[in-house]
Amino acid sequence: MTEQTPSPNPTEAPIDPLSTHPASPFLRTEAPEPVAFASPPNLVQQVPVSATWVTYRTQIEFGLAMLAYLMVLVGSVVVVQANPGAGWRYYVVVLPVAPAAFVVWLFLRALARLDERQKRIQMQAFGFALGSTALITFGYGFLEGAGLPHLNWTYVLPLIALLYGLGAAIFTWRYR
Amino acid sequence: MKNRLRVLRAELAWSQAELAAKLGVSRQTVNAIETGKYDPSLPLAFSLARTFKRQIEEIFEAEGSLV
């Protein structure tokens, strides 16, 4: 007779984890490998400040101030034309001076921030604009004496601005 | 006025923009100084000398007689 090995006590047999059986629906999963690359960047935080704003901040501020000036100017003209006899029209008419003063302040601040070469260019451009305007207005004044029509004085400021821009372009080019 | 700015800047591998940022001027100003189109003021010349740790005479050289 052969001796049969006693069947092991099921209560003492090691318990197979459910995941080791090939047919087990429970799969042991390994801890995920650490990623070899950094987390994707947080696009919300890493969006750089607009390069356009950084580069053209002064020009944008100047443009917005000019826009405000034009809006107030048009508004005041419309209001005064609708109320030609009102006693308060003098206050409304001078309202555009406030945004215009802001434009002047922005311009002076931009000048103060320039470096020494840029300041020299601006000074030469101012001289060019002043001298050219003097020559043109004097010349046209002589022509008016000979019979040409009288021009409004408000043309002088745009003329200065135009010649100033032209002078700035010329003297900037000379230092290139 | 002649200067050795471009050489000194190249030795340190600085771009014009980097040097301009150290000096507090625009890149175009650095370029104008390098090409001899613009002579810097005395304070800016001293800033340049300090930035390159050299004497002003080692960077700039007057053309012709100074007297």
PDB file of C-alpha atoms in Angstrom:
ATOM      1  CA  MET A   1       0.000   0.000   0.000  1.00  0.00           C
ATOM      2  CA  THR A   2       1.173   3.296  -0.799  1.00  0.00           C
ATOM      3  CA  GLU A   3       0.797   5.981   1.663  1.00  0.00           C
ATOM      4  CA  GLN A   4      -1.038   8.911   0.465  1.00  0.00           C
ATOM      5  CA  THR A   5       0.274  12.240   1.466  1.00  0.00           C
ATOM      6  CA  PRO A   6      -2.173  13.905   3.602  1.00  0.00           C
ATOM      7  CA  SER A   7      -3.918  16.700   1.910  1.00  0.00           C
ATOM      8  CA  PRO A   8      -2.743  19.996   3.242  1.00  0.00           C
ATOM      9  CA  ASN A   9      -4.900  21.795   5.581  1.00  0.00           C
ATOM     10  CA  PRO A  10      -6.589  24.448   3.402  1.00  0.00           C
ATOM     11  CA  THR A  11      -6.558  26.805   6.292  1.00  0.00           C
ATOM     12  CA  GLU A  12      -2.754  26.660   6.482  1.00  0.00           C
ATOM     13  CA  ALA A  13      -2.033  26.760   2.759  1.00  0.00           C
ATOM     14  CA  PRO A  14      -0.668  30.065   1.536  1.00  0.00           C
ATOM     15  CA  ILE A  15      -3.279  32.136  -0.069  1.00  0.00           C
ATOM     16  CA  ASP A  16      -2.694  32.945  -3.670  1.00  0.00           C
ATOM     17  CA  PRO A  17      -3.394  36.524  -4.404  1.00  0.00           C
ATOM     18  CA  LEU A  18      -6.190  36.871  -6.861  1.00  0.00           C
ATOM     19  CA  SER A  19      -4.023  38.592  -9.361  1.00  0.00           C
ATOM     20  CA  THR A  20      -1.531  35.735  -9.792  1.00  0.00           C
ATOM     21  CA  HIS A  21      -3.915  33.347 -11.464  1.00  0.00           C
ATOM     22  CA  PRO A  22      -3.769  33.573 -15.255  1.00  0.00           C
ATOM     23  CA  ALA A  23      -7.507  33.723 -15.492  1.00  0.00           C
ATOM     24  CA  SER A  24      -7.839  36.289 -12.785  1.00  0.00           C
ATOM     25  CA  PRO A  25      -9.644  39.395 -13.808  1.00  0.00           C
ATOM     26  CA  PHE A  26      -7.674  41.253 -11.189  1.00  0.00           C
ATOM     27  CA  LEU A  27      -4.458  42.519 -12.691  1.00  0.00           C
ATOM     28  CA  ARG A  28      -1.637  43.653 -10.518  1.00  0.00           C
ATOM     29  CA  THR A  29      -0.461  46.882 -11.835  1.00  0.00           C
ATOM     30  CA  GLU A  30       2.961  48.342 -11.253  1.00  0.00           C
ATOM     31  CA  ALA A  31       3.517  51.797  -9.998  1.00  0.00           C
ATOM     32  CA  PRO A  32       3.899  54.077 -12.954  1.00  0.00           C
ATOM     33  CA  GLU A  33       7.415  54.930 -13.987  1.00  0.00           C
ATOM     34  CA  PRO A  34       8.420  58.441 -13.187  1.00  0.00           C
ATOM     35  CA  VAL A  35       8.043  60.554 -16.251  1.00  0.00           C
ATOM     36  CA  ALA A  36      11.238  61.374 -18.054  1.00  0.00           C
ATOM     37  CA  PHE A  37      10.108  64.858 -18.896  1.00  0.00           C
ATOM     38  CA  ALA A  38       8.741  67.738 -16.994  1.00  0.00           C
ATOM     39  CA  SER A  39       5.086  68.342 -16.626  1.00  0.00           C
ATOM     40  CA  PRO A  40       3.558  70.206 -19.498  1.00  0.00           C
ATOM     41  CA  PRO A  41       3.933  73.900 -18.977  1.00  0.00           C
ATOM     42  CA  ASN A  42       1.124  75.784 -17.395  1.00  0.00           C
ATOM     43  CA  LEU A  43       0.082  77.818 -20.340  1.00  0.00           C
ATOM     44  CA  VAL A  44      -1.942  80.228 -18.263  1.00  0.00           C
ATOM     45  CA  GLN A  45       1.050  81.241 -16.129  1.00  0.00           C
ATOM     46  CA  GLN A  46       3.712  81.140 -18.824  1.00  0.00           C
ATOM     47  CA  VAL A  47       2.071  83.381 -21.366  1.00  0.00           C
ATOM     48  CA  PRO A  48       4.629  86.182 -21.714  1.00  0.00           C
ATOM     49  CA  VAL A  49       3.697  89.795 -21.492  1.00  0.00           C
ATOM     50  CA  SER A  50       2.805  90.909 -24.976  1.00  0.00           C
ATOM     51  CA  ALA A  51       5.943  91.914 -26.850  1.00  0.00           C
ATOM     52  CA  THR A  52       3.912  94.541 -28.651  1.00  0.00           C
ATOM     53  CA  TRP A  53       3.010  96.183 -25.353  1.00  0.00           C
ATOM     54  CA  VAL A  54       6.601  96.097 -24.111  1.00  0.00           C
ATOM     55  CA  THR A  55       8.080  97.449 -27.331  1.00  0.00           C
ATOM     56  CA  TYR A  56       5.467 100.010 -28.257  1.00  0.00           C
ATOM     57  CA  ARG A  57       4.125 100.953 -24.824  1.00  0.00           C
ATOM     58  CA  THR A  58       4.898 104.637 -25.250  1.00  0.00           C
ATOM     59  CA  GLN A  59       3.377 104.746 -28.723  1.00  0.00           C
ATOM     60  CA  ILE A  60       0.249 102.886 -27.578  1.00  0.00           C
ATOM     61  CA  GLU A  61      -0.204 105.211 -24.589  1.00  0.00           C
ATOM     62  CA  PHE A  62       0.332 108.212 -26.834  1.00  0.00           C
ATOM     63  CA  GLY A  63      -2.170 106.889 -29.368  1.00  0.00           C
ATOM     64  CA  LEU A  64      -4.794 106.209 -26.694  1.00  0.00           C
ATOM     65  CA  ALA A  65      -4.313 109.692 -25.234  1.00  0.00           C
ATOM     66  CA  MET A  66      -4.693 111.219 -28.695  1.00  0.00           C
ATOM     67  CA  LEU A  67      -7.827 109.152 -29.220  1.00  0.00           C
ATOM     68  CA  ALA A  68      -9.218 110.428 -25.905  1.00  0.00           C
ATOM     69  CA  TYR A  69      -8.386 113.980 -26.967  1.00  0.00           C
ATOM     70  CA  LEU A  70     -10.188 113.568 -30.305  1.00  0.00           C
ATOM     71  CA  MET A  71     -13.231 111.996 -28.623  1.00  0.00           C
ATOM     72  CA  VAL A  72     -13.490 114.815 -26.067  1.00  0.00           C
ATOM     73  CA  LEU A  73     -12.905 117.375 -28.821  1.00  0.00           C
ATOM     74  CA  VAL A  74     -15.684 116.017 -31.028  1.00  0.00           C
ATOM     75  CA  GLY A  75     -17.992 115.642 -28.032  1.00  0.00           C
ATOM     76  CA  SER A  76     -17.429 119.211 -26.860  1.00  0.00           C
ATOM     77  CA  VAL A  77     -17.962 120.608 -30.364  1.00  0.00           C
ATOM     78  CA  VAL A  78     -21.211 118.657 -30.752  1.00  0.00           C
ATOM     79  CA  VAL A  79     -22.485 119.771 -27.344  1.00  0.00           C
ATOM     80  CA  VAL A  80     -21.608 123.432 -27.904  1.00  0.00           C
ATOM     81  CA  GLN A  81     -23.147 123.459 -31.396  1.00  0.00           C
ATOM     82  CA  ALA A  82     -26.353 122.031 -29.928  1.00  0.00           C
ATOM     83  CA  ASN A  83     -26.353 124.661 -27.171  1.00  0.00           C
ATOM     84  CA  PRO A  84     -24.909 127.791 -28.753  1.00  0.00           C
ATOM     85  CA  GLY A  85     -26.403 130.165 -26.216  1.00  0.00           C
ATOM     86  CA  ALA A  86     -25.667 128.260 -23.018  1.00  0.00           C
ATOM     87  CA  GLY A  87     -23.627 130.039 -20.379  1.00  0.00           C
ATOM     88  CA  TRP A  88     -21.566 126.930 -19.613  1.00  0.00           C
ATOM     89  CA  ARG A  89     -20.342 126.512 -23.205  1.00  0.00           C
ATOM     90  CA  TYR A  90     -16.998 128.117 -22.337  1.00  0.00           C
ATOM     91  CA  TYR A  91     -16.275 125.319 -19.848  1.00  0.00           C
ATOM     92  CA  VAL A  92     -17.227 122.642 -22.380  1.00  0.00           C
ATOM     93  CA  VAL A  93     -15.143 124.193 -25.150  1.00  0.00           C
ATOM     94  CA  VAL A  94     -11.934 124.029 -23.101  1.00  0.00           C
ATOM     95  CA  LEU A  95     -12.511 120.425 -21.969  1.00  0.00           C
ATOM     96  CA  PRO A  96     -10.217 118.951 -24.706  1.00  0.00           C
ATOM     97  CA  VAL A  97      -7.299 120.777 -23.091  1.00  0.00           C
ATOM     98  CA  ALA A  98      -7.265 118.145 -20.312  1.00  0.00           C
ATOM     99  CA  PRO A  99      -6.505 115.097 -22.526  1.00  0.00           C
ATOM    100  CA  ALA A 100      -4.200 117.317 -24.611  1.00  0.00           C
ATOM    101  CA  ALA A 101      -2.256 118.129 -21.433  1.00  0.00           C
ATOM    102  CA  PHE A 102      -2.008 114.389 -20.778  1.00  0.00           C
ATOM    103  CA  VAL A 103      -0.553 113.938 -24.281  1.00  0.00           C
ATOM    104  CA  VAL A 104       2.038 116.619 -23.520  1.00  0.00           C
ATOM    105  CA  TRP A 105       2.895 114.913 -20.219  1.00  0.00           C
ATOM    106  CA  LEU A 106       3.347 111.556 -21.978  1.00  0.00           C
ATOM    107  CA  PHE A 107       5.557 113.228 -24.579  1.00  0.00           C
ATOM    108  CA  LEU A 108       7.768 114.874 -21.957  1.00  0.00           C
ATOM    109  CA  ARG A 109       8.014 111.620 -20.011  1.00  0.00           C
ATOM    110  CA  ALA A 110       9.050 109.760 -23.167  1.00  0.00           C
ATOM    111  CA  LEU A 111      11.710 112.418 -23.843  1.00  0.00           C
ATOM    112  CA  ALA A 112      13.092 112.090 -20.314  1.00  0.00           C
ATOM    113  CA  ARG A 113      13.458 108.328 -20.750  1.00  0.00           C
ATOM    114  CA  LEU A 114      15.616 108.565 -23.865  1.00  0.00           C
ATOM    115  CA  ASP A 115      19.329 107.908 -23.759  1.00  0.00           C
ATOM    116  CA  GLU A 116      21.863 110.591 -24.697  1.00  0.00           C
ATOM    117  CA  ARG A 117      22.077 109.762 -28.424  1.00  0.00           C
ATOM    118  CA  GLN A 118      18.296 109.684 -28.738  1.00  0.00           C
ATOM    119  CA  LYS A 119      18.032 113.014 -26.887  1.00  0.00           C
ATOM    120  CA  ARG A 120      20.530 114.531 -29.298  1.00  0.00           C
ATOM    121  CA  ILE A 121      18.453 113.278 -32.247  1.00  0.00           C
ATOM    122  CA  GLN A 122      15.311 114.798 -30.731  1.00  0.00           C
ATOM    123  CA  MET A 123      17.072 118.113 -30.130  1.00  0.00           C
ATOM    124  CA  GLN A 124      18.277 118.230 -33.731  1.00  0.00           C
ATOM    125  CA  ALA A 125      14.792 117.285 -34.963  1.00  0.00           C
ATOM    126  CA  PHE A 126      13.272 120.093 -32.848  1.00  0.00           C
ATOM    127  CA  GLY A 127      15.752 122.565 -34.285  1.00  0.00           C
ATOM    128  CA  PHE A 128      15.004 121.369 -37.792  1.00  0.00           C
ATOM    129  CA  ALA A 129      11.229 121.644 -37.221  1.00  0.00           C
ATOM    130  CA  LEU A 130      11.489 125.086 -35.612  1.00  0.00           C
ATOM    131  CA  GLY A 131      13.737 126.534 -38.288  1.00  0.00           C
ATOM    132  CA  SER A 132      11.819 124.990 -41.174  1.00  0.00           C
ATOM    133  CA  THR A 133       8.473 126.148 -39.782  1.00  0.00           C
ATOM    134  CA  ALA A 134       9.831 129.661 -39.363  1.00  0.00           C
ATOM    135  CA  LEU A 135      11.049 129.699 -42.955  1.00  0.00           C
ATOM    136  CA  ILE A 136       7.794 128.281 -44.341  1.00  0.00           C
ATOM    137  CA  THR A 137       5.478 130.550 -42.320  1.00  0.00           C
ATOM    138  CA  PHE A 138       7.590 133.616 -43.068  1.00  0.00           C
ATOM    139  CA  GLY A 139       7.721 132.700 -46.723  1.00  0.00           C
ATOM    140  CA  TYR A 140       3.992 132.169 -46.921  1.00  0.00           C
ATOM    141  CA  GLY A 141       3.441 135.416 -45.028  1.00  0.00           C
ATOM    142  CA  PHE A 142       5.292 137.254 -47.802  1.00  0.00           C
ATOM    143  CA  LEU A 143       3.179 135.402 -50.383  1.00  0.00           C
ATOM    144  CA  GLU A 144       0.011 136.441 -48.519  1.00  0.00           C
ATOM    145  CA  GLY A 145       1.158 140.011 -48.881  1.00  0.00           C
ATOM    146  CA  ALA A 146       1.313 139.416 -52.619  1.00  0.00           C
ATOM    147  CA  GLY A 147      -2.252 138.154 -52.731  1.00  0.00           C
ATOM    148  CA  LEU A 148      -2.334 134.461 -51.737  1.00  0.00           C
ATOM    149  CA  PRO A 149      -5.254 133.504 -49.424  1.00  0.00           C
ATOM    150  CA  HIS A 150      -4.836 133.717 -45.653  1.00  0.00           C
ATOM    151  CA  LEU A 151      -4.322 130.360 -43.965  1.00  0.00           C
ATOM    152  CA  ASN A 152      -5.633 129.498 -40.519  1.00  0.00           C
ATOM    153  CA  TRP A 153      -3.039 129.501 -37.731  1.00  0.00           C
ATOM    154  CA  THR A 154      -4.123 126.021 -36.678  1.00  0.00           C
ATOM    155  CA  TYR A 155      -2.131 124.683 -39.637  1.00  0.00           C
ATOM    156  CA  VAL A 156       1.095 125.677 -37.897  1.00  0.00           C
ATOM    157  CA  LEU A 157       1.056 122.940 -35.231  1.00  0.00           C
ATOM    158  CA  PRO A 158       0.488 120.075 -37.712  1.00  0.00           C
ATOM    159  CA  LEU A 159       3.260 121.580 -39.835  1.00  0.00           C
ATOM    160  CA  ILE A 160       5.622 121.565 -36.848  1.00  0.00           C
ATOM    161  CA  ALA A 161       4.657 117.958 -36.065  1.00  0.00           C
ATOM    162  CA  LEU A 162       5.228 116.894 -39.668  1.00  0.00           C
ATOM    163  CA  LEU A 163       8.621 118.582 -39.892  1.00  0.00           C
ATOM    164  CA  TYR A 164       9.587 117.234 -36.464  1.00  0.00           C
ATOM    165  CA  GLY A 165       8.836 113.698 -37.627  1.00  0.00           C
ATOM    166  CA  LEU A 166      10.791 114.287 -40.821  1.00  0.00           C
ATOM    167  CA  GLY A 167      13.727 115.698 -38.856  1.00  0.00           C
ATOM    168  CA  ALA A 168      13.696 112.768 -36.413  1.00  0.00           C
ATOM    169  CA  ALA A 169      13.809 110.331 -39.329  1.00  0.00           C
ATOM    170  CA  ILE A 170      16.687 112.218 -40.994  1.00  0.00           C
ATOM    171  CA  PHE A 171      18.850 112.514 -37.868  1.00  0.00           C
ATOM    172  CA  THR A 172      18.134 108.940 -36.764  1.00  0.00           C
ATOM    173  CA  TRP A 173      19.322 107.754 -40.161  1.00  0.00           C
ATOM    174  CA  ARG A 174      22.519 109.777 -39.797  1.00  0.00           C
ATOM    175  CA  TYR A 175      23.536 107.824 -36.677  1.00  0.00           C
ATOM    176  CA  ARG A 176      22.868 104.420 -38.188  1.00  0.00           C
TER     177      ARG A 176
ATOM    178  CA  MET B   1      36.822 108.780 -32.350  1.00  0.00           C
ATOM    179  CA  LYS B   2      38.105 105.234 -32.836  1.00  0.00           C
ATOM    180  CA  ASN B   3      37.247 102.594 -30.303  1.00  0.00           C
ATOM    181  CA  ARG B   4      37.788  98.906 -29.563  1.00  0.00           C
ATOM    182  CA  LEU B   5      34.275  98.340 -28.359  1.00  0.00           C
ATOM    183  CA  ARG B   6      33.372  95.665 -30.892  1.00  0.00           C
ATOM    184  CA  VAL B   7      36.513  93.671 -30.109  1.00  0.00           C
ATOM    185  CA  LEU B   8      36.071  93.921 -26.362  1.00  0.00           C
ATOM    186  CA  ARG B   9      32.431  92.965 -26.667  1.00  0.00           C
ATOM    187  CA  ALA B  10      33.310  89.974 -28.846  1.00  0.00           C
ATOM    188  CA  GLU B  11      35.893  88.798 -26.292  1.00  0.00           C
ATOM    189  CA  LEU B  12      33.129  88.548 -23.715  1.00  0.00           C
ATOM    190  CA  ALA B  13      30.622  87.179 -26.264  1.00  0.00           C
ATOM    191  CA  TRP B  14      28.145  89.907 -25.425  1.00  0.00           C
ATOM    192  CA  SER B  15      25.547  91.000 -27.903  1.00  0.00           C
ATOM    193  CA  GLN B  16      24.937  94.689 -28.533  1.00  0.00           C
ATOM    194  CA  ALA B  17      21.633  94.334 -26.724  1.00  0.00           C
ATOM    195  CA  GLU B  18      23.313  92.787 -23.660  1.00  0.00           C
ATOM    196  CA  LEU B  19      25.888  95.565 -23.483  1.00  0.00           C
ATOM    197  CA  ALA B  20      23.160  98.157 -23.988  1.00  0.00           C
ATOM    198  CA  ALA B  21      21.208  96.701 -21.075  1.00  0.00           C
ATOM    199  CA  LYS B  22      24.301  96.863 -18.833  1.00  0.00           C
ATOM    200  CA  LEU B  23      24.867 100.497 -19.803  1.00  0.00           C
ATOM    201  CA  GLY B  24      21.220 101.542 -19.672  1.00  0.00           C
ATOM    202  CA  VAL B  25      21.143 102.776 -23.270  1.00  0.00           C
ATOM    203  CA  SER B  26      19.477 101.553 -26.449  1.00  0.00           C
ATOM    204  CA  ARG B  27      21.038  98.914 -28.695  1.00  0.00           C
ATOM    205  CA  GLN B  28      21.167 101.459 -31.513  1.00  0.00           C
ATOM    206  CA  THR B  29      23.316 103.721 -29.343  1.00  0.00           C
ATOM    207  CA  VAL B  30      25.824 100.913 -28.747  1.00  0.00           C
ATOM    208  CA  ASN B  31      25.894 100.300 -32.493  1.00  0.00           C
ATOM    209  CA  ALA B  32      26.405 104.013 -33.235  1.00  0.00           C
ATOM    210  CA  ILE B  33      29.335 104.156 -30.777  1.00  0.00           C
ATOM    211  CA  GLU B  34      30.922 101.021 -32.258  1.00  0.00           C
ATOM    212  CA  THR B  35      30.706 102.327 -35.804  1.00  0.00           C
ATOM    213  CA  GLY B  36      32.114 105.705 -34.738  1.00  0.00           C
ATOM    214  CA  LYS B  37      28.952 107.580 -35.713  1.00  0.00           C
ATOM    215  CA  TYR B  38      28.406 108.795 -32.168  1.00  0.00           C
ATOM    216  CA  ASP B  39      30.909 109.781 -29.491  1.00  0.00           C
ATOM    217  CA  PRO B  40      29.590 108.978 -26.022  1.00  0.00           C
ATOM    218  CA  SER B  41      29.473 111.492 -23.214  1.00  0.00           C
ATOM    219  CA  LEU B  42      32.108 111.305 -20.483  1.00  0.00           C
ATOM    220  CA  PRO B  43      29.728 109.595 -18.002  1.00  0.00           C
ATOM    221  CA  LEU B  44      28.814 106.964 -20.604  1.00  0.00           C
ATOM    222  CA  ALA B  45      32.483 106.475 -21.493  1.00  0.00           C
ATOM    223  CA  PHE B  46      33.255 105.884 -17.806  1.00  0.00           C
ATOM    224  CA  SER B  47      30.351 103.425 -17.619  1.00  0.00           C
ATOM    225  CA  LEU B  48      31.812 101.572 -20.597  1.00  0.00           C
ATOM    226  CA  ALA B  49      35.256 101.481 -18.995  1.00  0.00           C
ATOM    227  CA  ARG B  50      33.773 100.203 -15.742  1.00  0.00           C
ATOM    228  CA  THR B  51      31.734  97.570 -17.564  1.00  0.00           C
ATOM    229  CA  PHE B  52      34.807  96.225 -19.389  1.00  0.00           C
ATOM    230  CA  LYS B  53      37.079  96.770 -16.330  1.00  0.00           C
ATOM    231  CA  ARG B  54      39.499  98.834 -18.393  1.00  0.00           C
ATOM    232  CA  GLN B  55      40.792 102.373 -18.644  1.00  0.00           C
ATOM    233  CA  ILE B  56      38.989 104.719 -20.991  1.00  0.00           C
ATOM    234  CA  GLU B  57      42.197 105.073 -23.022  1.00  0.00           C
ATOM    235  CA  GLU B  58      42.196 101.321 -23.620  1.00  0.00           C
ATOM    236  CA  ILE B  59      38.769 101.576 -25.247  1.00  0.00           C
ATOM    237  CA  PHE B  60      38.815 104.942 -27.038  1.00  0.00           C
ATOM    238  CA  GLU B  61      41.495 106.523 -29.135  1.00  0.00           C
ATOM    239  CA  ALA B  62      41.301 110.098 -30.314  1.00  0.00           C
ATOM    240  CA  GLU B  63      41.824 110.653 -34.018  1.00  0.00           C
ATOM    241  CA  GLY B  64      44.377 113.335 -34.844  1.00  0.00           C
ATOM    242  CA  SER B  65      45.794 115.866 -32.440  1.00  0.00           C
ATOM    243  CA  LEU B  66      43.789 116.739 -29.356  1.00  0.00           C
ATOM    244  CA  VAL B  67      45.425 120.156 -29.004  1.00  0.00           C
TER     245      VAL B  67
END
